[in-house]
C-alpha positions in Angstrom: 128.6 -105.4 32.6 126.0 -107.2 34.8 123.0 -105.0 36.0 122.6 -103.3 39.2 119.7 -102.9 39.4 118.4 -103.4 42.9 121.5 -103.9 44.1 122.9 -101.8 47.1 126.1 -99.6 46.3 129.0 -100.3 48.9 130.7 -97.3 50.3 134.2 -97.6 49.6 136.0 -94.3 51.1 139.6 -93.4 49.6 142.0 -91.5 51.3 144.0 -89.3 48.8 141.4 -90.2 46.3 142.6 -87.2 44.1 146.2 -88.6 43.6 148.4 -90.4 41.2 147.5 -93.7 42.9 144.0 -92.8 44.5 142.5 -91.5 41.2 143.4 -94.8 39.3 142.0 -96.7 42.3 138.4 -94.7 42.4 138.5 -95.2 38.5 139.0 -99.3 38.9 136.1 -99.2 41.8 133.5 -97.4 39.6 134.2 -99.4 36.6 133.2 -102.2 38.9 129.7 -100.3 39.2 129.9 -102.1 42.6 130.9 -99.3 44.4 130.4 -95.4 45.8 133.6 -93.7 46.1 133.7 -91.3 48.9 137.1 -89.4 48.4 138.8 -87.5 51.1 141.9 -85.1 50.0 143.7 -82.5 51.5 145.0 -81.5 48.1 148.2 -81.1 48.9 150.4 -82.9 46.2 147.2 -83.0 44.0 144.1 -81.3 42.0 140.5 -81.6 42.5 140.0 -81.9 38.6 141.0 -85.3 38.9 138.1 -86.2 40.7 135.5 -84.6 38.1 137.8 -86.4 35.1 137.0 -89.3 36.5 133.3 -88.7 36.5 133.5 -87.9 32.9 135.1 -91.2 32.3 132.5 -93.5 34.2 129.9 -91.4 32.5 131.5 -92.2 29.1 131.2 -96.0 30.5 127.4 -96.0 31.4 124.7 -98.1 29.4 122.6 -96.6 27.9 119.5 -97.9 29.3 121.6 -97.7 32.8 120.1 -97.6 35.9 119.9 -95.6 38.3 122.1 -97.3 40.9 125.0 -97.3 37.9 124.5 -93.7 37.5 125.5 -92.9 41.6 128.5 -95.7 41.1 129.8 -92.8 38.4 129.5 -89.5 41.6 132.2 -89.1 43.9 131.3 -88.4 47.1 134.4 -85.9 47.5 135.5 -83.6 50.7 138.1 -81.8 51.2 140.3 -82.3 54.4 143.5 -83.4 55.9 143.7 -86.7 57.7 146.0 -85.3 60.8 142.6 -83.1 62.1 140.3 -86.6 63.3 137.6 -83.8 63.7 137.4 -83.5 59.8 137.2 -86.8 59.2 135.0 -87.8 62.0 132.6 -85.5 60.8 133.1 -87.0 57.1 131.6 -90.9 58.5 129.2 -88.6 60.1 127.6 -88.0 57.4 126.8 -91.6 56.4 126.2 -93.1 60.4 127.8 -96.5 61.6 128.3 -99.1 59.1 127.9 -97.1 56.5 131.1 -96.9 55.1 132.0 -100.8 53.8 135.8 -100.4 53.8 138.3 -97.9 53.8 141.8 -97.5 50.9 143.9 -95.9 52.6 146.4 -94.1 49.8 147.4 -91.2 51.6 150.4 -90.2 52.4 153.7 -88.1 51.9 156.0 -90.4 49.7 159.5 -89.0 48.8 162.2 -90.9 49.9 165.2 -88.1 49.6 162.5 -85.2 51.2 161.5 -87.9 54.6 165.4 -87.8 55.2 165.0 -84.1 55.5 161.8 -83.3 57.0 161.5 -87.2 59.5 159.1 -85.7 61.7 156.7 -84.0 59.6 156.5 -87.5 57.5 155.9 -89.5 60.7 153.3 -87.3 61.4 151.7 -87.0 58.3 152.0 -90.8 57.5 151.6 -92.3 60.7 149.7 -90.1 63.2 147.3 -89.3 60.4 146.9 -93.4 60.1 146.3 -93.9 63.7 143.5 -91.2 63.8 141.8 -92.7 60.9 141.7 -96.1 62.7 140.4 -95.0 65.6 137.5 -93.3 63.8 137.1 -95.9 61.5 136.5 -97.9 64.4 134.1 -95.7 66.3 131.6 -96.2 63.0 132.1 -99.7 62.7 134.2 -99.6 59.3 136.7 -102.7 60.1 137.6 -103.2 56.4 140.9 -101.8 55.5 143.2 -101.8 52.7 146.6 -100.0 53.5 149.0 -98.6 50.7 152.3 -100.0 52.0 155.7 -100.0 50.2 158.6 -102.1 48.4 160.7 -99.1 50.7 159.6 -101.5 53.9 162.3 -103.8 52.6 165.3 -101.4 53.2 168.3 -103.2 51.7 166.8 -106.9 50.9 168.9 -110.3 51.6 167.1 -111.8 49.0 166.2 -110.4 45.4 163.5 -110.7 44.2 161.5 -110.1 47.7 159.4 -112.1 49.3 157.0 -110.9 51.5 158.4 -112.9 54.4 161.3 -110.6 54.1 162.4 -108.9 57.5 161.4 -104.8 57.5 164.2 -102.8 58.2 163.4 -99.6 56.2 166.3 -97.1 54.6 164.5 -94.0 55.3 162.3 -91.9 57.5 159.4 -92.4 54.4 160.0 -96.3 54.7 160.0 -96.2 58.3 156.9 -94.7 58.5 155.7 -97.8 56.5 156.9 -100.2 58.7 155.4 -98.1 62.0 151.9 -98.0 60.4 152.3 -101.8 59.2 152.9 -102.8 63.1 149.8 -100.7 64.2 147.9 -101.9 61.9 148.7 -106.0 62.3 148.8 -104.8 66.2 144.8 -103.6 66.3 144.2 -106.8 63.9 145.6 -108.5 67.4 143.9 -106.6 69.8 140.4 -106.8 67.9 140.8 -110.6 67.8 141.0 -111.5 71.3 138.3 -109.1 72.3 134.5 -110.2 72.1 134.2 -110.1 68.4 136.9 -112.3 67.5 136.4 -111.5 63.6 135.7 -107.7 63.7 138.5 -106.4 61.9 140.4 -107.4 58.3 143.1 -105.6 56.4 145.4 -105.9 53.9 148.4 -104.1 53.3 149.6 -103.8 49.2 153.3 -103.4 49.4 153.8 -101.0 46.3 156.6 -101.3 44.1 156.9 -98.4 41.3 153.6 -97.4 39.9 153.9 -95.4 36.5 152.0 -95.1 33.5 148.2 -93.6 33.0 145.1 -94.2 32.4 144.9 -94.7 28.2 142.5 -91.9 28.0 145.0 -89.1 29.2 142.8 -87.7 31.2 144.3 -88.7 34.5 147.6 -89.4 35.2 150.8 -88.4 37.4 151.3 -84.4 38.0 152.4 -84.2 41.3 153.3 -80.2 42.6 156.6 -78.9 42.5 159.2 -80.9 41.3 158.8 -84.6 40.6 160.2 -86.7 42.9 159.9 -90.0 41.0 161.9 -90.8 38.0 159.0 -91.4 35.1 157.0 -88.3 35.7 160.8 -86.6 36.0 161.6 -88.1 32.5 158.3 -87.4 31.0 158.5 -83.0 32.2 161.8 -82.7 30.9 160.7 -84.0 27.5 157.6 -81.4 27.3 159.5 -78.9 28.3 157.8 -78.3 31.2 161.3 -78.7 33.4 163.7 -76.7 31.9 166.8 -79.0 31.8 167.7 -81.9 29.6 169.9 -83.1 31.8 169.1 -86.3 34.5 171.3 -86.2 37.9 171.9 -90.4 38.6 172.3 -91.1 42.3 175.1 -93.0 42.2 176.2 -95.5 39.9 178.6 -98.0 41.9 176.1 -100.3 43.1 175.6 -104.1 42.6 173.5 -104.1 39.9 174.4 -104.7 36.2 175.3 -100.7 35.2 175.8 -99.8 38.6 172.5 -97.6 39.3 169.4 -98.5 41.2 167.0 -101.1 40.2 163.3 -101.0 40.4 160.4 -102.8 39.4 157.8 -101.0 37.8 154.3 -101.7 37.3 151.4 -100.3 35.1 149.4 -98.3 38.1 145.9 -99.5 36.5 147.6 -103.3 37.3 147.7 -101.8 40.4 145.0 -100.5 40.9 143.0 -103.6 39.7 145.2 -105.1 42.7 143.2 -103.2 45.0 140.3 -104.3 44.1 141.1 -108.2 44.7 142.2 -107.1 48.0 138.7 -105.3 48.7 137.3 -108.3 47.5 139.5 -110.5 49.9 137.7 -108.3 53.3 134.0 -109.8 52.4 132.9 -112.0 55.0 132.9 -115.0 52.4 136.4 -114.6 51.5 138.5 -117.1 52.0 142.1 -115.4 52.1 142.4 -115.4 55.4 141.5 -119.1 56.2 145.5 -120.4 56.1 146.3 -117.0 58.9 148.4 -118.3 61.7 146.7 -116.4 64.5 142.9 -115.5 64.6 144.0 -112.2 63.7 142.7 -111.4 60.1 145.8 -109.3 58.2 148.0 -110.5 55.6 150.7 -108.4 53.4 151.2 -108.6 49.5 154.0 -107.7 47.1 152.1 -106.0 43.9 154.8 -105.3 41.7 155.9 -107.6 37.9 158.9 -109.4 39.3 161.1 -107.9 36.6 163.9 -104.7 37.9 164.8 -101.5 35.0 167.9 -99.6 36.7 167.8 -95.7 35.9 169.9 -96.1 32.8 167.3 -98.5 31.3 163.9 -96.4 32.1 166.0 -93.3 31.0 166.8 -95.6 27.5 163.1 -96.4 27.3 161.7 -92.9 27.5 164.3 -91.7 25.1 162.9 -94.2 22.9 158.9 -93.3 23.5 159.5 -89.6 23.3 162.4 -89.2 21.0 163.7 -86.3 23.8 168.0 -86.4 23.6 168.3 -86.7 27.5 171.5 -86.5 29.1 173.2 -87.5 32.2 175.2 -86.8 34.8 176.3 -89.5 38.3 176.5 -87.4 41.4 176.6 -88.9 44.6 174.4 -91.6 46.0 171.1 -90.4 47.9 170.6 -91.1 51.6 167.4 -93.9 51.6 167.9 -95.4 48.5 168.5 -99.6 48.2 170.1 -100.9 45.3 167.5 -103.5 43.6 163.7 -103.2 44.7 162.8 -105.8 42.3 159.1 -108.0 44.0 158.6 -111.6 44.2 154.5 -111.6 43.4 154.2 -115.1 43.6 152.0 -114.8 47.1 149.5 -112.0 45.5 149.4 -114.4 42.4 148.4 -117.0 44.2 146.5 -116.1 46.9 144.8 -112.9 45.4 144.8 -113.7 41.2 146.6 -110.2 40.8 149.2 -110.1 37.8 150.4 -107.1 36.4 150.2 -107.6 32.9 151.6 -104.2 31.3 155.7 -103.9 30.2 157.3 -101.2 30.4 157.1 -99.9 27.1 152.7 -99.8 27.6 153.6 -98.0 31.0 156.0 -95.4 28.8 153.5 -94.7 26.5 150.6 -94.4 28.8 152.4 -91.8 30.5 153.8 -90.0 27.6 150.4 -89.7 26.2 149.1 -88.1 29.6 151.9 -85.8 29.5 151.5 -84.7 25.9 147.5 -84.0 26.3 148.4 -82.4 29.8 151.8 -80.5 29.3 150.9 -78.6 32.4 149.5 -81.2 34.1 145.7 -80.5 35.3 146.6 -76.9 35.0 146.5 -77.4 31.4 143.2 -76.2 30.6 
Protein backbone atom coordinates (compact mmCIF):
# COMPACT_ATOMS: atom_id res chain seq x y z
CA UNK A 1 0.00 0.00 0.00
CA UNK A 2 1.68 3.30 -1.07
CA UNK A 3 2.23 5.97 1.74
CA UNK A 4 0.09 8.77 2.60
CA UNK A 5 1.87 10.53 4.02
CA UNK A 6 1.24 14.24 3.33
CA UNK A 7 -1.35 13.41 1.34
CA UNK A 8 -4.83 15.06 1.90
CA UNK A 9 -7.78 12.56 2.70
CA UNK A 10 -10.88 13.10 0.36
CA UNK A 11 -14.28 13.21 1.90
CA UNK A 12 -16.27 10.68 0.46
CA UNK A 13 -19.90 10.76 2.31
CA UNK A 14 -22.12 7.50 2.02
CA UNK A 15 -25.62 7.48 2.31
CA UNK A 16 -26.84 4.21 4.06
CA UNK A 17 -23.22 3.66 4.95
CA UNK A 18 -24.46 1.08 7.66
CA UNK A 19 -26.10 -1.26 5.04
CA UNK A 20 -25.61 -4.49 3.16
CA UNK A 21 -24.33 -2.53 0.23
CA UNK A 22 -23.02 0.76 2.04
CA UNK A 23 -20.91 -1.10 4.60
CA UNK A 24 -19.02 -3.12 1.72
CA UNK A 25 -18.65 0.19 -0.12
CA UNK A 26 -17.06 2.24 3.11
CA UNK A 27 -14.84 -1.02 3.57
CA UNK A 28 -13.47 -0.88 -0.33
CA UNK A 29 -12.98 3.18 0.19
CA UNK A 30 -10.76 2.76 3.41
CA UNK A 31 -8.85 -0.07 2.06
CA UNK A 32 -7.95 2.50 -0.52
CA UNK A 33 -6.49 4.65 2.42
CA UNK A 34 -7.48 7.47 -0.11
CA UNK A 35 -10.46 8.28 1.49
CA UNK A 36 -12.62 9.56 4.85
CA UNK A 37 -15.87 8.04 4.98
CA UNK A 38 -18.54 10.22 6.36
CA UNK A 39 -21.64 7.83 6.81
CA UNK A 40 -25.12 9.00 7.18
CA UNK A 41 -27.90 6.29 8.30
CA UNK A 42 -31.19 6.51 9.56
CA UNK A 43 -30.83 2.87 10.71
CA UNK A 44 -33.77 1.82 9.63
CA UNK A 45 -33.12 -1.65 7.78
CA UNK A 46 -29.69 -1.74 9.55
CA UNK A 47 -27.24 -1.61 12.72
CA UNK A 48 -24.71 0.83 13.84
CA UNK A 49 -22.24 -2.08 14.65
CA UNK A 50 -21.51 -2.30 11.23
CA UNK A 51 -19.85 0.82 11.14
CA UNK A 52 -17.44 0.10 14.21
CA UNK A 53 -16.74 -3.65 12.47
CA UNK A 54 -15.51 -1.93 9.91
CA UNK A 55 -13.11 0.16 11.91
CA UNK A 56 -11.79 -3.01 13.38
CA UNK A 57 -11.10 -4.25 10.00
CA UNK A 58 -9.15 -1.19 8.50
CA UNK A 59 -7.41 -1.20 11.84
CA UNK A 60 -6.41 -4.87 11.32
CA UNK A 61 -5.16 -3.41 7.77
CA UNK A 62 -2.88 -0.55 9.00
CA UNK A 63 1.08 -0.60 8.78
CA UNK A 64 2.62 -0.72 11.27
CA UNK A 65 4.81 2.15 11.03
CA UNK A 66 1.36 3.93 9.54
CA UNK A 67 0.93 7.32 9.44
CA UNK A 68 -1.14 9.37 10.66
CA UNK A 69 -3.27 10.31 7.65
CA UNK A 70 -3.82 6.19 7.31
CA UNK A 71 -4.94 6.02 10.75
CA UNK A 72 -8.13 8.86 10.09
CA UNK A 73 -8.75 6.85 6.51
CA UNK A 74 -9.68 3.79 9.21
CA UNK A 75 -12.59 6.46 11.42
CA UNK A 76 -15.91 6.92 10.16
CA UNK A 77 -17.27 9.99 10.33
CA UNK A 78 -20.84 8.48 11.27
CA UNK A 79 -24.31 10.47 12.00
CA UNK A 80 -27.31 9.32 12.43
CA UNK A 81 -30.27 10.74 10.33
CA UNK A 82 -32.83 10.24 7.78
CA UNK A 83 -32.44 11.70 4.29
CA UNK A 84 -36.31 12.95 3.85
CA UNK A 85 -35.51 15.86 6.85
CA UNK A 86 -32.81 18.22 4.30
CA UNK A 87 -32.37 20.01 7.80
CA UNK A 88 -30.39 16.87 9.12
CA UNK A 89 -28.44 16.59 6.42
CA UNK A 90 -27.73 20.25 5.69
CA UNK A 91 -26.49 20.47 9.01
CA UNK A 92 -24.26 17.17 8.43
CA UNK A 93 -22.11 19.31 5.21
CA UNK A 94 -22.29 21.90 7.82
CA UNK A 95 -19.95 20.59 9.63
CA UNK A 96 -17.18 20.23 6.99
CA UNK A 97 -18.06 23.93 4.94
CA UNK A 98 -18.30 24.16 0.99
CA UNK A 99 -16.09 21.84 -0.85
CA UNK A 100 -15.47 19.87 1.76
CA UNK A 101 -17.18 16.92 0.90
CA UNK A 102 -15.36 15.44 -2.51
CA UNK A 103 -18.22 13.30 -3.69
CA UNK A 104 -21.26 11.75 -2.48
CA UNK A 105 -22.45 7.39 -2.86
CA UNK A 106 -25.63 7.64 -2.69
CA UNK A 107 -26.86 3.86 -1.37
CA UNK A 108 -29.79 4.68 0.32
CA UNK A 109 -32.90 3.66 -0.18
CA UNK A 110 -36.01 1.34 0.51
CA UNK A 111 -35.47 -1.77 -1.90
CA UNK A 112 -38.14 -4.51 -1.83
CA UNK A 113 -39.79 -5.06 -4.84
CA UNK A 114 -43.13 -7.14 -3.57
CA UNK A 115 -43.32 -4.34 -0.34
CA UNK A 116 -43.10 -0.93 -3.13
CA UNK A 117 -46.32 -2.57 -4.72
CA UNK A 118 -47.87 -2.24 -1.37
CA UNK A 119 -46.71 0.82 0.24
CA UNK A 120 -45.92 3.19 -3.67
CA UNK A 121 -46.01 6.23 -2.00
CA UNK A 122 -44.01 5.83 1.00
CA UNK A 123 -41.13 4.31 -1.48
CA UNK A 124 -41.38 7.42 -3.81
CA UNK A 125 -40.91 9.33 -1.05
CA UNK A 126 -38.29 7.73 0.66
CA UNK A 127 -36.35 6.97 -2.56
CA UNK A 128 -36.92 9.86 -4.58
CA UNK A 129 -37.90 12.92 -2.47
CA UNK A 130 -35.13 11.99 -0.17
CA UNK A 131 -32.78 12.03 -3.56
CA UNK A 132 -33.87 15.34 -4.61
CA UNK A 133 -33.20 16.99 -1.12
CA UNK A 134 -29.83 15.53 -1.01
CA UNK A 135 -29.07 17.22 -4.49
CA UNK A 136 -30.08 20.25 -3.70
CA UNK A 137 -27.87 20.35 -0.58
CA UNK A 138 -25.21 18.78 -2.09
CA UNK A 139 -25.37 21.58 -4.42
CA UNK A 140 -25.65 24.42 -1.94
CA UNK A 141 -21.83 23.18 -0.62
CA UNK A 142 -20.41 22.69 -3.77
CA UNK A 143 -20.25 18.66 -3.71
CA UNK A 144 -21.04 17.97 -7.68
CA UNK A 145 -19.55 14.49 -7.48
CA UNK A 146 -22.16 11.81 -7.43
CA UNK A 147 -22.39 8.21 -7.62
CA UNK A 148 -26.14 6.92 -7.59
CA UNK A 149 -27.05 3.26 -6.59
CA UNK A 150 -29.45 2.53 -9.48
CA UNK A 151 -30.98 -0.95 -10.35
CA UNK A 152 -31.19 -4.05 -12.94
CA UNK A 153 -35.26 -3.33 -11.77
CA UNK A 154 -34.97 -0.04 -14.15
CA UNK A 155 -35.16 -2.53 -17.02
CA UNK A 156 -38.80 -3.88 -16.24
CA UNK A 157 -39.31 -6.77 -18.66
CA UNK A 158 -36.15 -6.43 -21.17
CA UNK A 159 -36.41 -6.98 -25.13
CA UNK A 160 -33.10 -8.06 -25.06
CA UNK A 161 -31.22 -10.56 -22.57
CA UNK A 162 -28.62 -10.04 -21.47
CA UNK A 163 -29.18 -6.05 -21.07
CA UNK A 164 -27.56 -3.45 -22.34
CA UNK A 165 -27.46 -0.31 -20.92
CA UNK A 166 -29.03 1.35 -23.90
CA UNK A 167 -32.02 -0.64 -22.92
CA UNK A 168 -35.41 1.54 -22.72
CA UNK A 169 -36.59 1.96 -18.77
CA UNK A 170 -39.84 0.93 -18.21
CA UNK A 171 -39.79 -0.33 -14.61
CA UNK A 172 -42.26 -3.41 -13.14
CA UNK A 173 -42.77 -1.85 -9.88
CA UNK A 174 -43.32 1.17 -7.69
CA UNK A 175 -39.33 0.25 -6.17
CA UNK A 176 -38.18 0.28 -9.95
CA UNK A 177 -39.99 3.18 -10.74
CA UNK A 178 -38.56 5.10 -8.23
CA UNK A 179 -35.25 4.23 -10.00
CA UNK A 180 -36.04 5.38 -13.16
CA UNK A 181 -37.61 8.90 -11.51
CA UNK A 182 -34.40 9.58 -9.69
CA UNK A 183 -32.24 8.42 -12.86
CA UNK A 184 -34.20 11.41 -14.94
CA UNK A 185 -33.49 13.93 -12.10
CA UNK A 186 -30.42 13.20 -11.88
CA UNK A 187 -29.27 13.14 -15.89
CA UNK A 188 -31.90 16.29 -15.80
CA UNK A 189 -29.61 18.61 -13.21
CA UNK A 190 -26.47 17.02 -15.19
CA UNK A 191 -28.40 19.17 -18.11
CA UNK A 192 -29.35 22.10 -16.39
CA UNK A 193 -25.70 22.50 -14.67
CA UNK A 194 -24.20 22.29 -18.13
CA UNK A 195 -25.73 25.08 -19.93
CA UNK A 196 -25.39 27.37 -16.94
CA UNK A 197 -22.03 29.37 -16.39
CA UNK A 198 -19.94 26.50 -15.23
CA UNK A 199 -20.43 24.27 -18.01
CA UNK A 200 -18.49 21.25 -16.16
CA UNK A 201 -19.81 21.68 -12.51
CA UNK A 202 -21.52 18.61 -12.07
CA UNK A 203 -20.57 14.54 -12.86
CA UNK A 204 -22.41 11.49 -11.83
CA UNK A 205 -22.67 8.07 -12.47
CA UNK A 206 -25.42 5.85 -11.88
CA UNK A 207 -24.31 1.78 -11.07
CA UNK A 208 -27.18 -0.17 -12.26
CA UNK A 209 -27.15 -3.04 -9.52
CA UNK A 210 -27.97 -6.43 -10.45
CA UNK A 211 -28.08 -8.93 -7.26
CA UNK A 212 -25.43 -8.32 -4.72
CA UNK A 213 -24.86 -11.32 -2.20
CA UNK A 214 -22.13 -12.77 -0.47
CA UNK A 215 -19.84 -11.05 2.48
CA UNK A 216 -17.02 -9.83 3.37
CA UNK A 217 -14.50 -13.11 4.03
CA UNK A 218 -13.94 -11.99 7.54
CA UNK A 219 -17.68 -12.49 8.66
CA UNK A 220 -17.70 -9.64 10.28
CA UNK A 221 -20.08 -7.73 7.97
CA UNK A 222 -22.51 -9.00 5.84
CA UNK A 223 -26.40 -9.00 4.96
CA UNK A 224 -28.97 -8.91 8.14
CA UNK A 225 -31.52 -6.80 7.08
CA UNK A 226 -34.65 -6.36 9.94
CA UNK A 227 -37.65 -8.35 9.76
CA UNK A 228 -37.98 -10.70 7.26
CA UNK A 229 -35.54 -10.99 4.37
CA UNK A 230 -36.75 -9.81 1.38
CA UNK A 231 -34.07 -11.13 -1.04
CA UNK A 232 -33.58 -14.70 -1.75
CA UNK A 233 -29.71 -15.48 -0.39
CA UNK A 234 -30.05 -13.94 2.93
CA UNK A 235 -33.70 -15.88 2.94
CA UNK A 236 -31.79 -19.18 2.10
CA UNK A 237 -28.97 -18.55 4.39
CA UNK A 238 -31.79 -17.75 7.90
CA UNK A 239 -33.70 -20.70 7.23
CA UNK A 240 -30.59 -22.90 7.32
CA UNK A 241 -29.45 -21.39 10.87
CA UNK A 242 -32.51 -21.73 12.14
CA UNK A 243 -32.98 -18.37 12.60
CA UNK A 244 -36.50 -18.52 10.30
CA UNK A 245 -38.36 -21.14 11.48
CA UNK A 246 -39.50 -22.87 8.27
CA UNK A 247 -37.67 -25.16 5.89
CA UNK A 248 -39.82 -24.58 3.43
CA UNK A 249 -39.14 -21.79 0.18
CA UNK A 250 -42.48 -20.22 -1.39
CA UNK A 251 -41.33 -19.91 -5.52
CA UNK A 252 -43.10 -17.06 -7.23
CA UNK A 253 -44.25 -18.63 -10.02
CA UNK A 254 -42.63 -21.15 -12.09
CA UNK A 255 -44.24 -20.76 -15.74
CA UNK A 256 -41.92 -18.29 -17.09
CA UNK A 257 -39.54 -18.32 -20.09
CA UNK A 258 -36.71 -19.43 -18.57
CA UNK A 259 -35.23 -22.92 -18.58
CA UNK A 260 -37.22 -24.32 -15.14
CA UNK A 261 -39.76 -21.87 -15.39
CA UNK A 262 -38.67 -19.42 -12.34
CA UNK A 263 -36.99 -16.11 -12.36
CA UNK A 264 -33.56 -15.61 -13.44
CA UNK A 265 -31.08 -13.27 -11.90
CA UNK A 266 -27.60 -12.38 -12.06
CA UNK A 267 -25.70 -12.35 -9.04
CA UNK A 268 -22.59 -10.77 -8.21
CA UNK A 269 -20.08 -10.90 -5.20
CA UNK A 270 -21.07 -7.37 -3.39
CA UNK A 271 -17.18 -6.72 -2.71
CA UNK A 272 -17.02 -6.95 -6.87
CA UNK A 273 -19.39 -4.49 -6.43
CA UNK A 274 -18.32 -2.55 -4.30
CA UNK A 275 -14.77 -2.34 -5.93
CA UNK A 276 -17.15 -1.06 -8.88
CA UNK A 277 -17.87 1.92 -6.94
CA UNK A 278 -14.74 2.88 -6.52
CA UNK A 279 -13.84 2.93 -10.45
CA UNK A 280 -16.78 5.03 -10.75
CA UNK A 281 -15.50 7.54 -7.90
CA UNK A 282 -12.43 7.49 -9.75
CA UNK A 283 -14.18 8.20 -13.14
CA UNK A 284 -15.69 11.97 -11.35
CA UNK A 285 -11.82 13.32 -10.98
CA UNK A 286 -11.36 16.18 -13.09
CA UNK A 287 -8.62 14.15 -15.10
CA UNK A 288 -10.83 11.42 -15.92
CA UNK A 289 -11.43 10.68 -19.11
CA UNK A 290 -14.88 8.72 -19.07
CA UNK A 291 -16.76 11.26 -19.94
CA UNK A 292 -14.83 12.56 -23.11
CA UNK A 293 -17.04 10.20 -25.79
CA UNK A 294 -20.64 11.98 -23.77
CA UNK A 295 -22.97 13.08 -26.50
CA UNK A 296 -24.06 16.39 -24.80
CA UNK A 297 -21.81 18.58 -22.53
CA UNK A 298 -23.64 17.14 -19.84
CA UNK A 299 -21.29 14.84 -17.68
CA UNK A 300 -23.60 11.49 -16.62
CA UNK A 301 -23.25 8.12 -17.93
CA UNK A 302 -25.06 4.73 -16.59
CA UNK A 303 -23.35 1.27 -16.01
CA UNK A 304 -24.60 -2.32 -15.74
CA UNK A 305 -22.37 -3.97 -12.75
CA UNK A 306 -23.54 -7.34 -12.67
CA UNK A 307 -21.30 -11.06 -14.18
CA UNK A 308 -23.40 -11.48 -17.31
CA UNK A 309 -24.26 -15.00 -16.14
CA UNK A 310 -28.38 -15.60 -14.80
CA UNK A 311 -29.14 -18.57 -11.67
CA UNK A 312 -33.15 -19.02 -11.57
CA UNK A 313 -34.51 -19.68 -7.90
CA UNK A 314 -34.17 -23.40 -8.35
CA UNK A 315 -30.46 -23.11 -9.06
CA UNK A 316 -29.42 -20.58 -6.10
CA UNK A 317 -31.80 -22.78 -3.87
CA UNK A 318 -29.51 -26.01 -5.35
CA UNK A 319 -26.37 -24.06 -4.59
CA UNK A 320 -27.09 -23.25 -0.97
CA UNK A 321 -28.33 -26.74 -0.38
CA UNK A 322 -24.99 -27.68 -1.38
CA UNK A 323 -22.86 -24.98 0.76
CA UNK A 324 -24.94 -25.50 3.83
CA UNK A 325 -26.03 -29.04 3.63
CA UNK A 326 -29.76 -27.55 4.98
CA UNK A 327 -32.72 -30.21 3.22
CA UNK A 328 -34.84 -27.10 1.86
CA UNK A 329 -37.97 -27.59 0.44
CA UNK A 330 -40.34 -26.03 -1.88
CA UNK A 331 -43.49 -24.96 -2.72
CA UNK A 332 -44.75 -22.67 -6.38
CA UNK A 333 -47.48 -20.26 -5.41
CA UNK A 334 -48.44 -17.59 -7.61
CA UNK A 335 -46.28 -15.14 -9.39
CA UNK A 336 -45.45 -11.81 -7.47
CA UNK A 337 -46.66 -8.41 -8.84
CA UNK A 338 -42.98 -6.55 -10.07
CA UNK A 339 -41.13 -9.36 -10.77
CA UNK A 340 -39.42 -9.85 -14.67
CA UNK A 341 -38.48 -13.08 -15.79
CA UNK A 342 -34.53 -13.02 -16.58
CA UNK A 343 -32.44 -9.92 -15.11
CA UNK A 344 -29.42 -11.29 -16.45
CA UNK A 345 -26.55 -7.73 -17.31
CA UNK A 346 -24.57 -7.27 -20.35
CA UNK A 347 -21.25 -5.63 -18.46
CA UNK A 348 -19.46 -5.10 -21.51
CA UNK A 349 -19.79 -1.02 -21.23
CA UNK A 350 -18.51 -1.03 -17.38
CA UNK A 351 -15.68 -3.48 -18.70
CA UNK A 352 -14.67 -1.28 -21.04
CA UNK A 353 -15.12 1.89 -20.18
CA UNK A 354 -14.64 1.60 -16.28
CA UNK A 355 -12.11 -1.82 -15.95
CA UNK A 356 -14.88 -3.25 -13.42
CA UNK A 357 -15.28 -7.24 -13.72
CA UNK A 358 -16.78 -9.16 -11.16
CA UNK A 359 -14.66 -11.95 -10.65
CA UNK A 360 -16.42 -14.07 -7.84
CA UNK A 361 -18.96 -17.32 -8.95
CA UNK A 362 -21.47 -18.17 -7.26
CA UNK A 363 -20.30 -20.81 -5.15
CA UNK A 364 -17.39 -17.86 -3.46
CA UNK A 365 -20.69 -15.67 -3.05
CA UNK A 366 -22.51 -18.86 -1.21
CA UNK A 367 -19.88 -19.37 1.00
CA UNK A 368 -19.05 -15.87 1.84
CA UNK A 369 -22.41 -15.46 2.99
CA UNK A 370 -22.77 -18.78 4.77
CA UNK A 371 -19.73 -18.02 6.72
CA UNK A 372 -21.35 -14.51 7.83
CA UNK A 373 -24.36 -16.19 8.73
CA UNK A 374 -22.81 -18.98 10.71
CA UNK A 375 -20.44 -16.38 12.89
CA UNK A 376 -23.58 -14.05 13.08
CA UNK A 377 -26.70 -16.47 13.49
CA UNK A 378 -28.46 -13.44 14.80
CA UNK A 379 -27.10 -11.20 12.66
CA UNK A 380 -25.36 -8.06 14.42
CA UNK A 381 -27.47 -8.94 17.40
CA UNK A 382 -25.40 -11.86 17.86
CA UNK A 383 -23.14 -10.60 20.41
Amino acid sequence: MPSTEGHYLRRVLVTGGAGYIGSHVVFALQRTQRYKVVSIDNYHNSYPKALSRLEEIARSGLRADATETEKQSTVIDAYECDLTNPADVRAVFEKYGKGGIWGVVHIAAWKAVGESSEIPLTYYHNNVTATIYLLQIMSEFDCTRLVYSSSATVYGTPPLVPIPETTRLKADSPYGQSKVVCEAVIQDLMHSSNMAAEPKRWRAISLRYFNPAGAHPSGLIGEDPRGRPGNLLPLLAQMAIGRIKESTLQVFGNDYPTPDGTCVRDYLHVLDLAAGHLLALDALAPDSTTFDNCPTPARYKAYNLGRGQGFSVLQILEAMRTTTGFDYKYNIIGRRRGDVPDLTADPTLAEKELGFRAKADLTTMCRDLWNWQTRNPNGYSSD
